[in-house]
Amino acid sequence: EAYQKSRVTQFLHPESDPLGSGYQIIQSLIAIGSGGMKGKGWMNATQGTLGFIPESHTDFIFSTYAEEWGFIGCVVLLALYLFITARVMLLACQSEHFFSRLVSGTLAMSFFLYA
């Protein structure tokens, strides 16, 4: 469909329409970049707080997090996600019952893919 192609194109090249459909992506990248290495600190994110990123608490929560906590905070967050996923997968592998393995493995993969 044409609208699907338009969304993918806009995601890959947001600068083609910076005030229209590319606005959120551009502001998100600005927020991530302005966080720097250590971030601006808890509740000091200017892009999200001042409304440059619409829906910063839902759709673009990672960019707000990156602005507040910086690169180090993002690495810690991703490491935490990987640790939780690996721990649940290890639990699934060590489980004696097939159903427990299935549920634990599904939970781990669901958490990994959706988070």
Coordinates of N, CA and C in Angstrom, one line a residue:
E1 N 0.8 -1.2 0.0 CA 0.0 0.0 0.0 C 0.9 1.3 0.0
A2 N 0.3 2.3 -0.5 CA 1.1 3.6 -0.6 C 1.4 4.2 0.8
Y3 N 0.4 4.1 1.7 CA 0.7 4.7 3.0 C 1.8 4.0 3.8
Q4 N 1.9 2.6 3.6 CA 2.9 1.9 4.2 C 4.3 2.2 3.7
K5 N 4.3 2.4 2.4 CA 5.6 2.8 1.8 C 6.0 4.2 2.2
S6 N 5.0 5.1 2.4 CA 5.3 6.4 2.8 C 5.8 6.4 4.3
R7 N 5.3 5.6 5.1 CA 5.8 5.5 6.5 C 7.2 5.0 6.6
V8 N 7.5 4.0 5.8 CA 8.9 3.4 5.8 C 9.8 4.5 5.3
T9 N 9.5 5.1 4.2 CA 10.3 6.2 3.6 C 10.5 7.3 4.6
Q10 N 9.5 7.7 5.3 CA 9.6 8.8 6.3 C 10.5 8.4 7.5
F11 N 10.4 7.1 7.9 CA 11.3 6.6 8.9 C 12.7 6.7 8.5
L12 N 13.0 6.3 7.3 CA 14.4 6.2 6.8 C 14.9 7.6 6.5
H13 N 14.1 8.5 6.0 CA 14.5 9.9 5.6 C 13.6 10.9 6.3
P14 N 13.6 11.1 7.6 CA 12.7 12.1 8.2 C 12.9 13.5 7.8
E15 N 14.1 13.8 7.3 CA 14.4 15.2 6.9 C 13.7 15.6 5.7
S16 N 13.1 14.7 5.0 CA 12.3 15.1 3.8 C 11.1 15.8 4.1
D17 N 10.5 15.7 5.3 CA 9.4 16.5 5.8 C 9.6 16.8 7.2
P18 N 10.5 17.7 7.5 CA 10.8 18.0 9.0 C 9.7 18.6 9.8
L19 N 8.8 19.3 9.2 CA 7.7 19.9 10.0 C 6.4 19.1 9.9
G20 N 6.4 18.0 9.2 CA 5.2 17.1 9.0 C 5.5 15.8 9.7
S21 N 5.4 14.8 8.9 CA 5.5 13.4 9.4 C 6.9 13.0 10.0
G22 N 7.9 13.8 9.6 CA 9.3 13.5 10.1 C 9.6 14.2 11.4
Y23 N 8.7 15.0 11.9 CA 9.0 15.9 13.1 C 9.3 15.1 14.3
Q24 N 8.5 14.1 14.6 CA 8.7 13.3 15.8 C 10.1 12.6 15.8
I25 N 10.4 12.0 14.7 CA 11.7 11.3 14.6 C 12.9 12.2 14.7
I26 N 12.8 13.4 14.1 CA 13.9 14.3 14.2 C 14.0 14.8 15.6
Q27 N 12.9 15.1 16.3 CA 13.0 15.6 17.7 C 13.5 14.5 18.6
S28 N 13.1 13.2 18.3 CA 13.6 12.1 19.1 C 15.1 12.0 18.9
L29 N 15.7 12.1 17.7 CA 17.1 12.0 17.5 C 17.8 13.2 18.2
I30 N 17.2 14.4 18.2 CA 17.8 15.5 19.0 C 17.8 15.2 20.5
A31 N 16.8 14.6 21.0 CA 16.7 14.3 22.4 C 17.8 13.2 22.8
I32 N 17.9 12.2 21.9 CA 18.9 11.2 22.2 C 20.3 11.8 22.2
G33 N 20.6 12.6 21.2 CA 21.9 13.2 21.1 C 22.2 14.2 22.2
S34 N 21.2 14.9 22.6 CA 21.4 16.0 23.7 C 21.7 15.3 25.0
G35 N 21.4 14.0 25.2 CA 21.6 13.4 26.4 C 23.1 13.2 26.7
G36 N 23.9 13.1 25.6 CA 25.3 12.9 25.8 C 25.7 11.6 26.4
M37 N 26.8 11.6 27.1 CA 27.3 10.4 27.7 C 26.6 10.1 29.1
K38 N 26.4 11.1 29.9 CA 25.9 10.9 31.2 C 24.4 11.4 31.3
G39 N 23.9 12.1 30.4 CA 22.5 12.5 30.4 C 22.4 13.8 31.2
K40 N 21.2 14.4 31.2 CA 20.9 15.6 31.8 C 20.4 15.5 33.3
G41 N 20.0 14.3 33.7 CA 19.6 14.0 35.0 C 18.1 13.8 35.0
W42 N 17.6 13.2 36.1 CA 16.2 12.9 36.3 C 15.3 14.1 36.2
M43 N 14.3 14.0 35.3 CA 13.3 15.1 35.1 C 13.9 16.4 34.5
N44 N 15.1 16.3 33.9 CA 15.7 17.5 33.3 C 15.7 17.4 31.7
A45 N 14.9 16.5 31.2 CA 14.8 16.4 29.7 C 14.0 17.5 29.1
T46 N 14.7 18.3 28.3 CA 14.1 19.5 27.8 C 13.2 19.2 26.6
Q47 N 13.6 18.2 25.8 CA 12.8 17.9 24.6 C 11.4 17.3 25.0
G48 N 11.4 16.5 25.9 CA 10.1 15.9 26.4 C 9.3 16.8 27.2
T49 N 10.0 17.5 28.2 CA 9.3 18.4 29.1 C 8.6 19.6 28.4
L50 N 9.3 20.2 27.5 CA 8.9 21.4 26.8 C 7.9 21.1 25.6
G51 N 7.7 19.8 25.4 CA 6.7 19.4 24.4 C 7.2 19.3 22.9
F52 N 8.5 19.3 22.8 CA 9.0 19.1 21.4 C 8.8 17.6 20.9
I53 N 8.7 16.7 21.9 CA 8.4 15.3 21.5 C 7.0 15.1 22.0
P54 N 6.0 15.0 21.0 CA 4.7 14.7 21.4 C 4.6 13.3 21.9
E55 N 3.8 13.0 22.9 CA 3.7 11.7 23.5 C 5.0 11.1 24.0
S56 N 5.8 11.9 24.6 CA 7.1 11.4 25.1 C 7.0 10.4 26.2
H57 N 5.9 10.3 26.8 CA 5.7 9.3 27.9 C 5.2 7.9 27.3
T58 N 4.9 7.8 26.1 CA 4.4 6.6 25.5 C 5.2 6.2 24.3
D59 N 5.0 6.8 23.2 CA 5.6 6.4 21.9 C 7.1 6.6 21.9
F60 N 7.6 7.6 22.4 CA 9.0 7.9 22.4 C 9.7 8.0 23.8
I61 N 9.3 7.0 24.6 CA 9.8 6.9 25.9 C 11.3 6.7 26.0
F62 N 11.9 5.9 25.0 CA 13.3 5.7 25.0 C 14.1 7.0 24.7
S63 N 13.6 7.8 23.9 CA 14.3 9.1 23.6 C 14.3 10.0 24.8
T64 N 13.3 10.0 25.6 CA 13.2 10.8 26.8 C 14.2 10.2 27.8
Y65 N 14.2 8.8 27.9 CA 15.1 8.1 28.9 C 16.5 8.4 28.5
A66 N 16.8 8.4 27.2 CA 18.2 8.6 26.7 C 18.6 10.1 27.0
E67 N 17.7 11.0 26.9 CA 18.1 12.4 27.2 C 18.3 12.6 28.7
E68 N 17.6 11.9 29.5 CA 17.8 12.0 31.0 C 19.0 11.3 31.5
W69 N 19.2 10.1 31.0 CA 20.3 9.2 31.5 C 21.5 9.0 30.6
G70 N 21.4 9.5 29.4 CA 22.6 9.4 28.5 C 22.9 8.1 28.0
F71 N 24.0 8.0 27.4 CA 24.5 6.7 26.7 C 24.7 5.6 27.8
I72 N 25.3 6.0 28.9 CA 25.6 5.0 30.0 C 24.3 4.4 30.5
G73 N 23.3 5.3 30.7 CA 22.0 4.8 31.2 C 21.3 3.9 30.1
C74 N 21.5 4.2 28.9 CA 20.9 3.3 27.8 C 21.6 2.0 27.8
V75 N 22.9 2.0 27.9 CA 23.6 0.7 28.0 C 23.2 -0.1 29.2
V76 N 23.0 0.5 30.3 CA 22.6 -0.2 31.5 C 21.2 -0.8 31.3
L77 N 20.3 0.0 30.7 CA 18.9 -0.5 30.5 C 18.9 -1.7 29.5
L78 N 19.7 -1.6 28.4 CA 19.7 -2.7 27.5 C 20.4 -3.9 28.1
A79 N 21.4 -3.7 28.9 CA 22.0 -4.8 29.6 C 21.0 -5.5 30.6
L80 N 20.2 -4.7 31.3 CA 19.2 -5.2 32.2 C 18.2 -6.1 31.4
Y81 N 17.7 -5.6 30.2 CA 16.8 -6.3 29.4 C 17.4 -7.7 29.0
L82 N 18.7 -7.6 28.6 CA 19.3 -8.9 28.2 C 19.5 -9.8 29.4
F83 N 19.9 -9.3 30.5 CA 20.0 -10.1 31.7 C 18.7 -10.8 32.1
I84 N 17.6 -10.1 32.1 CA 16.3 -10.7 32.5 C 15.9 -11.7 31.5
T85 N 16.1 -11.4 30.2 CA 15.8 -12.4 29.1 C 16.7 -13.7 29.3
A86 N 18.0 -13.5 29.5 CA 18.9 -14.7 29.6 C 18.5 -15.5 30.9
R87 N 18.2 -14.8 32.0 CA 17.9 -15.5 33.2 C 16.6 -16.3 33.1
V88 N 15.6 -15.8 32.4 CA 14.3 -16.5 32.2 C 14.6 -17.7 31.2
M89 N 15.4 -17.5 30.2 CA 15.7 -18.6 29.3 C 16.5 -19.7 30.0
L90 N 17.4 -19.3 30.9 CA 18.1 -20.3 31.7 C 17.2 -21.1 32.6
L91 N 16.2 -20.4 33.2 CA 15.2 -21.0 34.0 C 14.4 -22.0 33.1
A92 N 14.1 -21.6 31.9 CA 13.3 -22.5 31.0 C 14.1 -23.7 30.7
C93 N 15.4 -23.6 30.4 CA 16.2 -24.7 30.1 C 16.4 -25.7 31.2
Q94 N 16.3 -25.2 32.4 CA 16.5 -26.0 33.6 C 15.2 -26.6 34.1
S95 N 14.1 -26.2 33.6 CA 12.8 -26.7 34.1 C 12.7 -28.2 33.7
E96 N 12.0 -28.9 34.5 CA 11.8 -30.4 34.3 C 10.6 -30.7 33.4
H97 N 9.6 -29.8 33.5 CA 8.4 -30.1 32.8 C 8.3 -29.3 31.5
F98 N 7.8 -30.0 30.5 CA 7.7 -29.4 29.2 C 6.9 -28.1 29.2
F99 N 5.7 -28.2 29.8 CA 4.9 -27.0 29.9 C 5.6 -25.8 30.5
S100 N 6.3 -26.0 31.6 CA 7.0 -25.0 32.3 C 8.1 -24.4 31.3
R101 N 8.8 -25.2 30.6 CA 9.8 -24.8 29.6 C 9.1 -23.9 28.6
L102 N 8.0 -24.4 28.1 CA 7.3 -23.7 27.0 C 6.8 -22.3 27.5
V103 N 6.2 -22.2 28.7 CA 5.7 -21.0 29.2 C 6.9 -20.0 29.5
S104 N 8.0 -20.5 30.1 CA 9.1 -19.7 30.5 C 9.8 -19.1 29.2
G105 N 10.0 -20.0 28.2 CA 10.6 -19.6 27.0 C 9.8 -18.6 26.2
T106 N 8.5 -18.8 26.2 CA 7.6 -17.9 25.5 C 7.6 -16.5 26.2
L107 N 7.6 -16.5 27.6 CA 7.6 -15.3 28.3 C 8.9 -14.5 28.0
A108 N 10.0 -15.3 28.0 CA 11.3 -14.6 27.8 C 11.4 -14.0 26.4
M109 N 11.0 -14.7 25.4 CA 11.0 -14.2 24.0 C 10.0 -13.1 23.8
S110 N 8.9 -13.2 24.4 CA 7.9 -12.1 24.4 C 8.4 -10.8 25.0
F111 N 9.1 -11.0 26.2 CA 9.7 -9.8 26.8 C 10.8 -9.2 26.0
F112 N 11.6 -10.1 25.4 CA 12.7 -9.6 24.6 C 12.3 -8.9 23.3
L113 N 11.3 -9.5 22.7 CA 10.8 -8.9 21.4 C 10.0 -7.6 21.6
Y114 N 9.2 -7.6 22.6 CA 8.3 -6.4 22.8 C 8.9 -5.3 23.6
A115 N 9.9 -5.6 24.4 CA 10.5 -4.6 25.2 C 11.5 -3.9 24.4

